[in-house]
CSV table of C-alpha atoms and ligand atoms in Angstrom, one decimal:
chain,number,residue,atom,x,y,z
A,30,MET,CA,97.8,123.1,89.5
A,31,ILE,CA,97.1,121.6,92.9
A,32,PRO,CA,93.4,121.9,93.7
A,33,VAL,CA,92.6,123.2,97.2
A,34,PRO,CA,90.1,120.9,98.8
A,35,SER,CA,86.6,122.2,99.4
A,36,PRO,CA,85.7,123.2,103.0
A,37,ASP,CA,83.2,120.4,102.7
A,38,ARG,CA,85.9,117.9,103.6
A,39,LEU,CA,86.6,119.6,107.0
A,40,GLU,CA,82.8,119.8,107.7
A,41,ARG,CA,82.4,116.1,107.0
A,42,ALA,CA,85.3,115.4,109.3
A,43,GLN,CA,83.9,117.5,112.0
A,44,ARG,CA,80.5,115.7,111.8
A,45,ALA,CA,82.3,112.4,112.0
A,46,VAL,CA,84.3,113.5,115.0
A,47,ALA,CA,81.0,114.5,116.8
A,48,ALA,CA,79.4,111.2,115.8
A,49,ALA,CA,82.4,109.3,117.3
A,50,GLY,CA,82.0,111.1,120.6
A,51,TRP,CA,85.5,112.5,120.4
A,52,GLU,CA,86.6,115.9,121.6
A,53,ALA,CA,88.6,116.3,118.5
A,54,LEU,CA,90.6,114.8,115.7
A,55,LEU,CA,94.3,115.4,115.8
A,56,LEU,CA,96.4,115.0,112.6
A,57,SER,CA,100.1,115.6,112.2
A,58,ALA,CA,102.0,115.9,108.9
A,59,GLY,CA,100.8,113.3,106.4
A,60,THR,CA,98.1,112.5,103.8
A,61,ASP,CA,95.1,112.8,106.1
A,62,LEU,CA,96.1,116.4,106.8
A,63,ARG,CA,96.7,117.0,103.1
A,64,TYR,CA,93.3,115.5,102.3
A,65,LEU,CA,91.5,117.8,104.7
A,66,THR,CA,93.4,121.1,104.1
A,67,GLY,CA,95.5,120.8,100.9
A,68,TYR,CA,98.6,121.4,102.9
A,69,ASN,CA,101.4,118.9,102.3
A,70,ALA,CA,103.3,119.2,105.5
A,71,HIS,CA,106.8,117.9,105.9
A,72,PRO,CA,107.0,115.4,108.8
A,73,SER,CA,109.7,116.3,111.3
A,74,GLU,CA,110.3,116.5,115.0
A,75,ARG,CA,108.7,120.0,115.0
A,76,LEU,CA,105.0,119.4,115.6
A,77,THR,CA,102.4,120.2,112.9
A,78,CYS,CA,99.0,119.4,114.2
A,79,LEU,CA,95.5,120.0,112.8
A,80,VAL,CA,92.9,120.1,115.5
A,81,VAL,CA,89.3,119.4,114.3
A,82,PRO,CA,87.1,119.7,117.4
A,83,ALA,CA,83.6,118.2,117.5
A,84,GLU,CA,82.3,121.7,117.4
A,85,GLY,CA,83.9,125.1,117.0
A,86,GLU,CA,86.8,126.3,114.9
A,87,SER,CA,89.4,123.9,113.5
A,88,LEU,CA,93.0,125.1,114.0
A,89,LEU,CA,96.3,124.2,112.3
A,90,ILE,CA,99.2,124.5,114.6
A,91,VAL,CA,102.5,124.8,112.6
A,92,PRO,CA,106.1,125.7,113.3
A,93,GLU,CA,106.5,129.4,112.5
A,94,LEU,CA,109.2,128.8,109.9
A,95,GLU,CA,106.7,126.7,107.9
A,96,ALA,CA,103.7,129.0,108.2
A,97,PRO,CA,104.4,130.7,104.8
A,98,MET,CA,104.1,127.2,103.1
A,99,VAL,CA,100.6,126.8,104.5
A,100,LYS,CA,99.6,130.1,103.0
A,101,ALA,CA,101.3,129.2,99.7
A,102,ALA,CA,99.3,126.0,99.6
A,103,GLY,CA,96.1,128.1,99.7
A,104,ALA,CA,94.8,126.4,102.8
A,105,THR,CA,92.0,128.5,104.3
A,106,ILE,CA,92.0,127.4,107.9
A,107,GLY,CA,92.7,129.1,111.2
A,108,LEU,CA,96.5,129.1,111.7
A,109,ARG,CA,98.5,129.3,114.9
A,110,ALA,CA,102.3,129.5,114.2
A,111,TRP,CA,104.4,128.5,117.1
A,112,ALA,CA,107.8,130.2,117.7
A,113,GLU,CA,110.9,128.0,118.1
A,114,THR,CA,110.8,128.2,122.0
A,115,GLU,CA,107.1,127.7,122.5
A,116,ASP,CA,105.5,124.4,123.5
A,117,PRO,CA,103.2,123.3,120.6
A,118,PHE,CA,101.7,120.5,122.7
A,119,ALA,CA,100.4,123.0,125.2
A,120,LEU,CA,98.9,124.9,122.3
A,121,VAL,CA,96.9,121.8,121.3
A,122,ALA,CA,95.8,121.3,124.9
A,123,GLY,CA,94.7,124.9,125.1
A,124,HIS,CA,92.5,124.7,122.0
A,125,LEU,CA,91.0,121.4,123.3
A,126,ARG,CA,90.2,122.9,126.8
A,127,LYS,CA,88.1,125.6,125.1
A,128,VAL,CA,85.7,122.8,124.2
A,129,GLY,CA,85.5,120.9,127.5
A,130,PRO,CA,87.3,118.6,129.9
A,131,PRO,CA,89.7,115.9,128.7
A,132,GLY,CA,87.9,113.0,127.1
A,133,ARG,CA,88.7,110.9,124.0
A,134,VAL,CA,90.5,112.2,120.9
A,135,GLY,CA,91.2,110.5,117.5
A,136,ILE,CA,94.8,110.6,116.3
A,137,GLY,CA,96.1,109.9,112.8
A,138,ASN,CA,97.4,106.3,112.4
A,139,ARG,CA,100.8,107.5,111.2
A,140,MET,CA,101.4,110.2,113.8
A,141,TRP,CA,105.0,109.8,115.1
A,142,ALA,CA,105.0,108.0,118.5
A,143,GLU,CA,107.0,110.9,120.1
A,144,HIS,CA,104.2,113.3,119.1
A,145,ALA,CA,101.4,111.0,120.1
A,146,LEU,CA,102.8,110.4,123.6
A,147,GLN,CA,103.6,114.1,124.2
A,148,LEU,CA,100.1,115.1,123.1
A,149,GLY,CA,98.7,112.5,125.5
A,150,SER,CA,100.7,114.0,128.4
A,151,ALA,CA,99.8,117.6,127.5
A,152,THR,CA,96.1,117.1,126.9
A,153,GLY,CA,95.2,114.3,129.4
A,154,SER,CA,92.9,113.0,126.7
A,155,ARG,CA,92.7,109.3,125.8
A,156,ALA,CA,93.9,108.6,122.2
A,157,GLU,CA,92.1,106.3,119.7
A,158,LEU,CA,93.2,105.6,116.2
A,159,ALA,CA,91.5,107.8,113.6
A,160,GLY,CA,92.3,105.5,110.7
A,161,PRO,CA,88.9,104.0,110.3
A,162,LEU,CA,87.2,107.4,110.4
A,163,MET,CA,89.6,108.9,107.9
A,164,ALA,CA,89.2,105.8,105.6
A,165,GLN,CA,85.4,106.4,105.6
A,166,LEU,CA,86.1,110.0,104.5
A,167,ARG,CA,88.7,109.2,101.9
A,168,MET,CA,87.6,105.9,100.3
A,169,ARG,CA,85.1,107.3,97.8
A,170,LYS,CA,87.0,109.5,95.5
A,171,ASP,CA,85.3,112.7,94.2
A,172,ASP,CA,85.5,113.8,90.6
A,173,ALA,CA,88.7,115.8,91.0
A,174,GLU,CA,90.4,112.9,92.7
A,175,ALA,CA,89.3,110.4,90.1
A,176,ALA,CA,90.7,112.8,87.4
A,177,ALA,CA,94.0,113.0,89.3
A,178,LEU,CA,94.2,109.2,89.5
A,179,PHE,CA,93.4,109.0,85.7
A,180,GLU,CA,96.2,111.4,85.0
A,181,ALA,CA,98.6,109.3,87.1
A,182,GLY,CA,97.5,106.2,85.4
A,183,ARG,CA,98.1,107.6,81.9
A,184,ALA,CA,101.5,108.8,83.0
A,185,ILE,CA,102.6,105.4,84.2
A,186,ASP,CA,101.1,103.7,81.1
A,187,ARG,CA,103.4,105.9,79.0
A,188,VAL,CA,106.4,104.6,80.9
A,189,HIS,CA,105.4,101.0,80.4
A,190,ALA,CA,104.9,101.8,76.7
A,191,ARG,CA,108.5,102.8,76.5
A,192,MET,CA,109.9,99.7,78.3
A,193,ALA,CA,111.7,98.4,75.2
A,194,GLU,CA,114.1,101.4,75.4
A,195,TRP,CA,115.6,100.0,78.6
A,196,LEU,CA,114.7,96.4,79.3
A,197,ARG,CA,116.9,93.9,77.6
A,198,PRO,CA,119.4,91.0,78.4
A,199,ARG,CA,122.9,91.9,79.7
A,200,ARG,CA,121.7,95.0,81.6
A,201,THR,CA,121.4,94.9,85.4
A,202,GLU,CA,118.1,95.4,87.2
A,203,ARG,CA,119.6,98.5,88.7
A,204,GLU,CA,120.5,100.1,85.4
A,205,VAL,CA,117.0,99.4,84.0
A,206,GLY,CA,115.5,100.7,87.2
A,207,ARG,CA,117.4,104.0,87.0
A,208,ASP,CA,116.2,104.6,83.5
A,209,ILE,CA,112.6,103.8,84.5
A,210,ALA,CA,112.7,106.1,87.5
A,211,GLU,CA,113.9,109.0,85.2
A,212,ALA,CA,111.0,108.3,82.8
A,213,ILE,CA,108.5,108.2,85.6
A,214,VAL,CA,109.3,111.8,86.3
A,215,ALA,CA,109.6,112.7,82.6
A,216,GLU,CA,106.2,111.3,81.8
A,217,GLY,CA,104.3,113.4,84.3
A,218,HIS,CA,105.0,112.6,87.9
A,219,GLU,CA,106.6,114.8,90.6
A,220,SER,CA,108.7,111.9,91.8
A,221,ALA,CA,109.3,108.2,91.2
A,222,GLU,CA,108.2,106.4,94.4
A,223,PHE,CA,109.1,102.7,93.7
A,224,THR,CA,110.7,100.8,90.9
A,225,ILE,CA,110.6,97.0,91.1
A,226,VAL,CA,112.5,95.1,88.4
A,227,GLY,CA,112.4,91.5,89.4
A,228,SER,CA,114.2,89.4,86.9
A,229,GLY,CA,114.3,85.6,86.9
A,230,PRO,CA,114.3,84.2,90.4
A,231,ASN,CA,114.0,87.8,91.8
A,232,GLY,CA,110.5,88.0,90.2
A,233,ALA,CA,109.3,85.4,92.8
A,234,SER,CA,109.9,87.9,95.5
A,235,PRO,CA,106.9,90.2,95.2
A,236,HIS,CA,108.4,93.3,96.9
A,237,HIS,CA,111.9,92.9,95.4
A,238,LEU,CA,113.2,96.3,94.3
A,239,LEU,CA,116.4,96.4,92.3
A,240,SER,CA,119.6,94.4,92.4
A,241,ASP,CA,122.8,94.1,90.5
A,242,ARG,CA,121.6,90.9,88.9
A,243,VAL,CA,122.3,90.8,85.1
A,244,ILE,CA,119.1,90.1,83.2
A,245,GLU,CA,119.5,87.0,81.1
A,246,THR,CA,118.0,86.0,77.8
A,247,GLY,CA,114.6,84.3,78.4
A,248,ASP,CA,114.1,85.8,81.9
A,249,LEU,CA,110.6,86.7,83.0
A,250,VAL,CA,110.9,90.2,84.4
A,251,VAL,CA,108.3,91.7,86.8
A,252,VAL,CA,108.2,95.5,86.4
A,253,ASP,CA,106.0,97.1,89.1
A,254,ILE,CA,106.4,100.9,89.1
A,255,GLY,CA,104.7,104.0,90.4
A,256,GLY,CA,105.1,107.7,91.2
A,257,VAL,CA,103.2,110.5,92.7
A,258,THR,CA,101.8,113.4,90.7
A,259,GLU,CA,102.0,117.1,91.6
A,260,ALA,CA,98.4,116.8,93.0
A,261,GLY,CA,99.6,114.1,95.3
A,262,TYR,CA,98.0,111.1,93.7
A,263,PHE,CA,99.8,107.8,93.1
A,264,SER,CA,100.2,105.6,90.1
A,265,ASP,CA,101.0,101.9,90.5
A,266,SER,CA,101.1,99.4,87.6
A,267,THR,CA,102.8,96.1,86.9
A,268,ARG,CA,103.5,94.3,83.7
A,269,THR,CA,105.6,91.2,83.3
A,270,TYR,CA,107.9,91.0,80.3
A,271,VAL,CA,110.2,88.5,78.7
A,272,ALA,CA,113.8,89.6,78.2
A,273,GLY,CA,115.2,88.5,74.8
A,274,GLY,CA,114.5,84.9,73.8
A,275,ARG,CA,111.7,82.5,74.4
A,276,VAL,CA,110.2,81.1,77.6
A,277,ALA,CA,109.1,77.5,78.3
A,278,PRO,CA,105.6,76.4,77.4
A,279,GLU,CA,104.8,76.0,81.2
A,280,VAL,CA,105.5,79.7,81.6
A,281,ILE,CA,103.1,80.6,78.8
A,282,ASP,CA,100.5,78.4,80.5
A,283,LEU,CA,101.1,80.0,83.9
A,284,TYR,CA,100.9,83.5,82.4
A,285,GLY,CA,97.6,82.6,80.7
A,286,VAL,CA,96.1,81.6,84.0
A,287,LEU,CA,97.3,84.8,85.6
A,288,GLN,CA,95.9,87.0,82.8
A,289,ALA,CA,92.5,85.2,83.0
A,290,ALA,CA,92.4,85.7,86.8
A,291,GLN,CA,93.3,89.4,86.5
A,292,GLU,CA,90.7,90.0,83.8
A,293,ALA,CA,88.0,88.2,85.7
A,294,ALA,CA,88.7,90.1,88.9
A,295,CYS,CA,88.5,93.4,87.0
A,296,ARG,CA,85.2,92.4,85.5
A,297,ALA,CA,83.8,91.3,88.8
A,298,VAL,CA,84.1,94.9,90.2
A,299,ALA,CA,80.7,96.6,90.6
A,300,PRO,CA,78.8,98.5,93.3
A,301,GLY,CA,77.6,96.2,96.0
A,302,VAL,CA,80.1,93.4,95.3
A,303,SER,CA,82.3,92.8,98.3
A,304,ALA,CA,86.1,93.4,98.3
A,305,ALA,CA,86.4,89.7,99.4
A,306,ALA,CA,84.4,88.5,96.4
A,307,VAL,CA,86.8,90.3,94.0
A,308,ASP,CA,89.7,88.6,95.7
A,309,ALA,CA,87.9,85.2,95.5
A,310,THR,CA,87.4,85.6,91.8
A,311,ALA,CA,91.1,86.0,91.1
A,312,ARG,CA,92.1,83.4,93.6
A,313,GLY,CA,89.6,80.8,92.4
A,314,ILE,CA,91.0,80.8,88.9
A,315,ILE,CA,94.6,80.6,90.1
A,316,GLU,CA,93.7,77.8,92.6
A,317,GLN,CA,91.8,75.8,90.0
A,318,ALA,CA,94.9,75.8,87.8
A,319,GLY,CA,97.0,74.4,90.7
A,320,TYR,CA,98.8,77.6,91.6
A,321,GLY,CA,96.9,78.5,94.8
A,322,ALA,CA,99.9,78.2,97.0
A,323,ASN,CA,101.9,80.4,94.7
A,324,PHE,CA,99.6,83.5,95.0
A,325,ILE,CA,100.9,84.7,98.3
A,326,HIS,CA,99.3,88.1,98.7
A,327,ARG,CA,95.9,89.9,98.6
A,328,THR,CA,94.5,90.8,95.2
A,329,GLY,CA,94.7,94.5,95.7
A,330,HIS,CA,94.8,97.7,97.8
A,331,GLY,CA,93.1,101.1,97.6
A,332,ILE,CA,95.0,104.0,96.2
A,333,GLY,CA,94.8,107.8,96.3
A,334,LEU,CA,97.0,110.2,98.3
A,335,ASP,CA,98.6,107.0,99.7
A,336,VAL,CA,99.8,104.1,97.5
A,337,HIS,CA,98.2,101.6,100.0
A,338,GLU,CA,95.0,102.7,101.6
A,339,ASP,CA,91.4,101.4,102.1
A,340,PRO,CA,89.7,99.4,100.7
A,341,TYR,CA,91.9,96.3,100.7
A,342,ILE,CA,90.8,93.6,98.2
A,343,VAL,CA,91.4,90.7,100.5
A,344,SER,CA,89.6,87.6,101.9
A,345,GLY,CA,87.6,88.6,105.0
A,346,ASN,CA,87.0,92.2,103.9
A,347,ASP,CA,83.2,92.1,103.4
A,348,ILE,CA,82.9,95.9,102.7
A,349,PRO,CA,80.6,96.4,99.7
A,350,LEU,CA,82.3,98.3,96.9
A,351,GLU,CA,80.9,101.7,96.1
A,352,ALA,CA,81.1,104.2,93.2
A,353,GLY,CA,84.3,106.2,93.6
A,354,MET,CA,86.4,103.6,95.3
A,355,ALA,CA,89.8,103.2,93.6
A,356,PHE,CA,92.1,100.2,94.0
A,357,SER,CA,94.5,97.8,92.4
A,358,ILE,CA,93.8,94.4,90.9
A,359,GLU,CA,97.1,92.7,91.0
A,360,PRO,CA,97.2,88.9,91.2
A,361,GLY,CA,100.6,87.2,91.0
A,362,ILE,CA,102.0,83.7,90.7
A,363,TYR,CA,105.4,83.1,92.2
A,364,ILE,CA,107.6,80.0,91.7
A,365,SER,CA,110.2,80.3,94.4
A,366,GLY,CA,113.8,80.3,93.2
A,367,ARG,CA,112.8,80.4,89.5
A,368,TYR,CA,110.5,83.2,88.4
A,369,GLY,CA,107.3,85.1,89.1
A,370,ALA,CA,104.6,87.0,87.2
A,371,ARG,CA,102.1,89.7,88.2
A,372,ILE,CA,99.7,92.0,86.3
A,373,GLU,CA,98.4,95.1,88.0
A,374,ASP,CA,95.9,97.7,87.0
A,375,ILE,CA,94.3,100.5,89.0
A,376,VAL,CA,90.5,100.5,88.6
A,377,ILE,CA,87.7,102.7,89.8
A,378,CYS,CA,84.3,101.3,90.8
A,379,THR,CA,81.6,103.3,88.9
A,380,ALA,CA,77.9,103.7,89.3
A,381,ASP,CA,77.3,100.7,86.9
A,382,GLY,CA,80.6,98.8,86.9
A,383,VAL,CA,84.2,99.5,86.6
A,384,GLN,CA,86.7,101.7,84.7
A,385,ARG,CA,90.4,100.7,84.3
A,386,LEU,CA,93.0,103.5,84.7
A,387,ASN,CA,95.7,101.4,83.1
A,388,THR,CA,95.1,100.3,79.6
A,389,GLY,CA,98.4,99.2,78.1
A,390,SER,CA,98.7,95.6,76.7
A,391,ARG,CA,98.6,92.9,79.4
A,392,ASP,CA,100.1,90.3,77.0
A,393,LEU,CA,103.4,88.7,77.8
A,394,LEU,CA,105.6,91.0,75.6
A,395,THR,CA,109.1,90.0,74.6
A,396,LEU,CA,111.5,93.0,74.7
A,397,GLY,CA,115.1,93.3,73.6
A,398,ALA,CA,115.1,90.3,71.3
B,411,LIG,ZN1,102.4,97.8,92.2
B,412,LIG,ZN1,99.9,97.8,94.0
């Protein structure tokens, strides 16, 4: 069952729009719109636009042929369906002009450029990015969202727990990846969103997806997988496995450093601690062991209706963590041309510390021996 968001979310958005001095917030199809209304619009050339004015009624402007889907989603917002030959941009402008003369509007960061530019021409308003405002609204997960993230976490843990069914030497990354993607859906997601199986040298490429490389005995294999649940929330978890035989002692050492860094960064999470400090905790341990130059990405990213969202766990982000913030802790060490390793859990900052959403073993497990 997909929960319909409480009207409180739209009210909070409207207060934030007024505080920003904007005429309105304009959101097209995407997760910001879903967050505020519960409606998961399909992005296309036909404009869907939620208008949240600083005061007065919010209005969802949708293509007529998609209006039944808004009702089916249970969204309880004023609706204006536009017929195929109407100009939806003029409808947005008309709703804004009820409020006052053209001023500044906030537009969703991921609105298509063709929509943003046509809205600018039709309304005469000056557009600013609404990303920071939406991040403020979305960063602290409420209880229903936390529960949805827990459910996603348990589902992806069940997939990792079954990895021995698929991961073994002499299979290609693509064959293993196909089986994993099927299991992501079977274990409780609506869809598999990404499947990284980085074996041997491919493991040193953090965003490698799948290839036809045949997994060899003794390969380190980075498996970073996630899906989206019916409620719209993402899972994202990485474990590093050994395929078949043994690995060199230096690999065991490297993995020990990584595991210690990931553990320490998870334990460092608490309200009031900065995102940058959590990154520094993981990075410090990896640097001290001499692998600083091999940890080439931030420690983590927020997660929710998007797989990457605020807060980012990265040097320079001094935002203090607060209860309800959900994000990944995923340090990695990459030896170019040879192998890589990463461990990733999603965690939620709680009133007095942290709770992990992924709880499967983080040891270097050998599969398919
Ligand atoms: Zn991941
Ligand atoms: Zn991640």
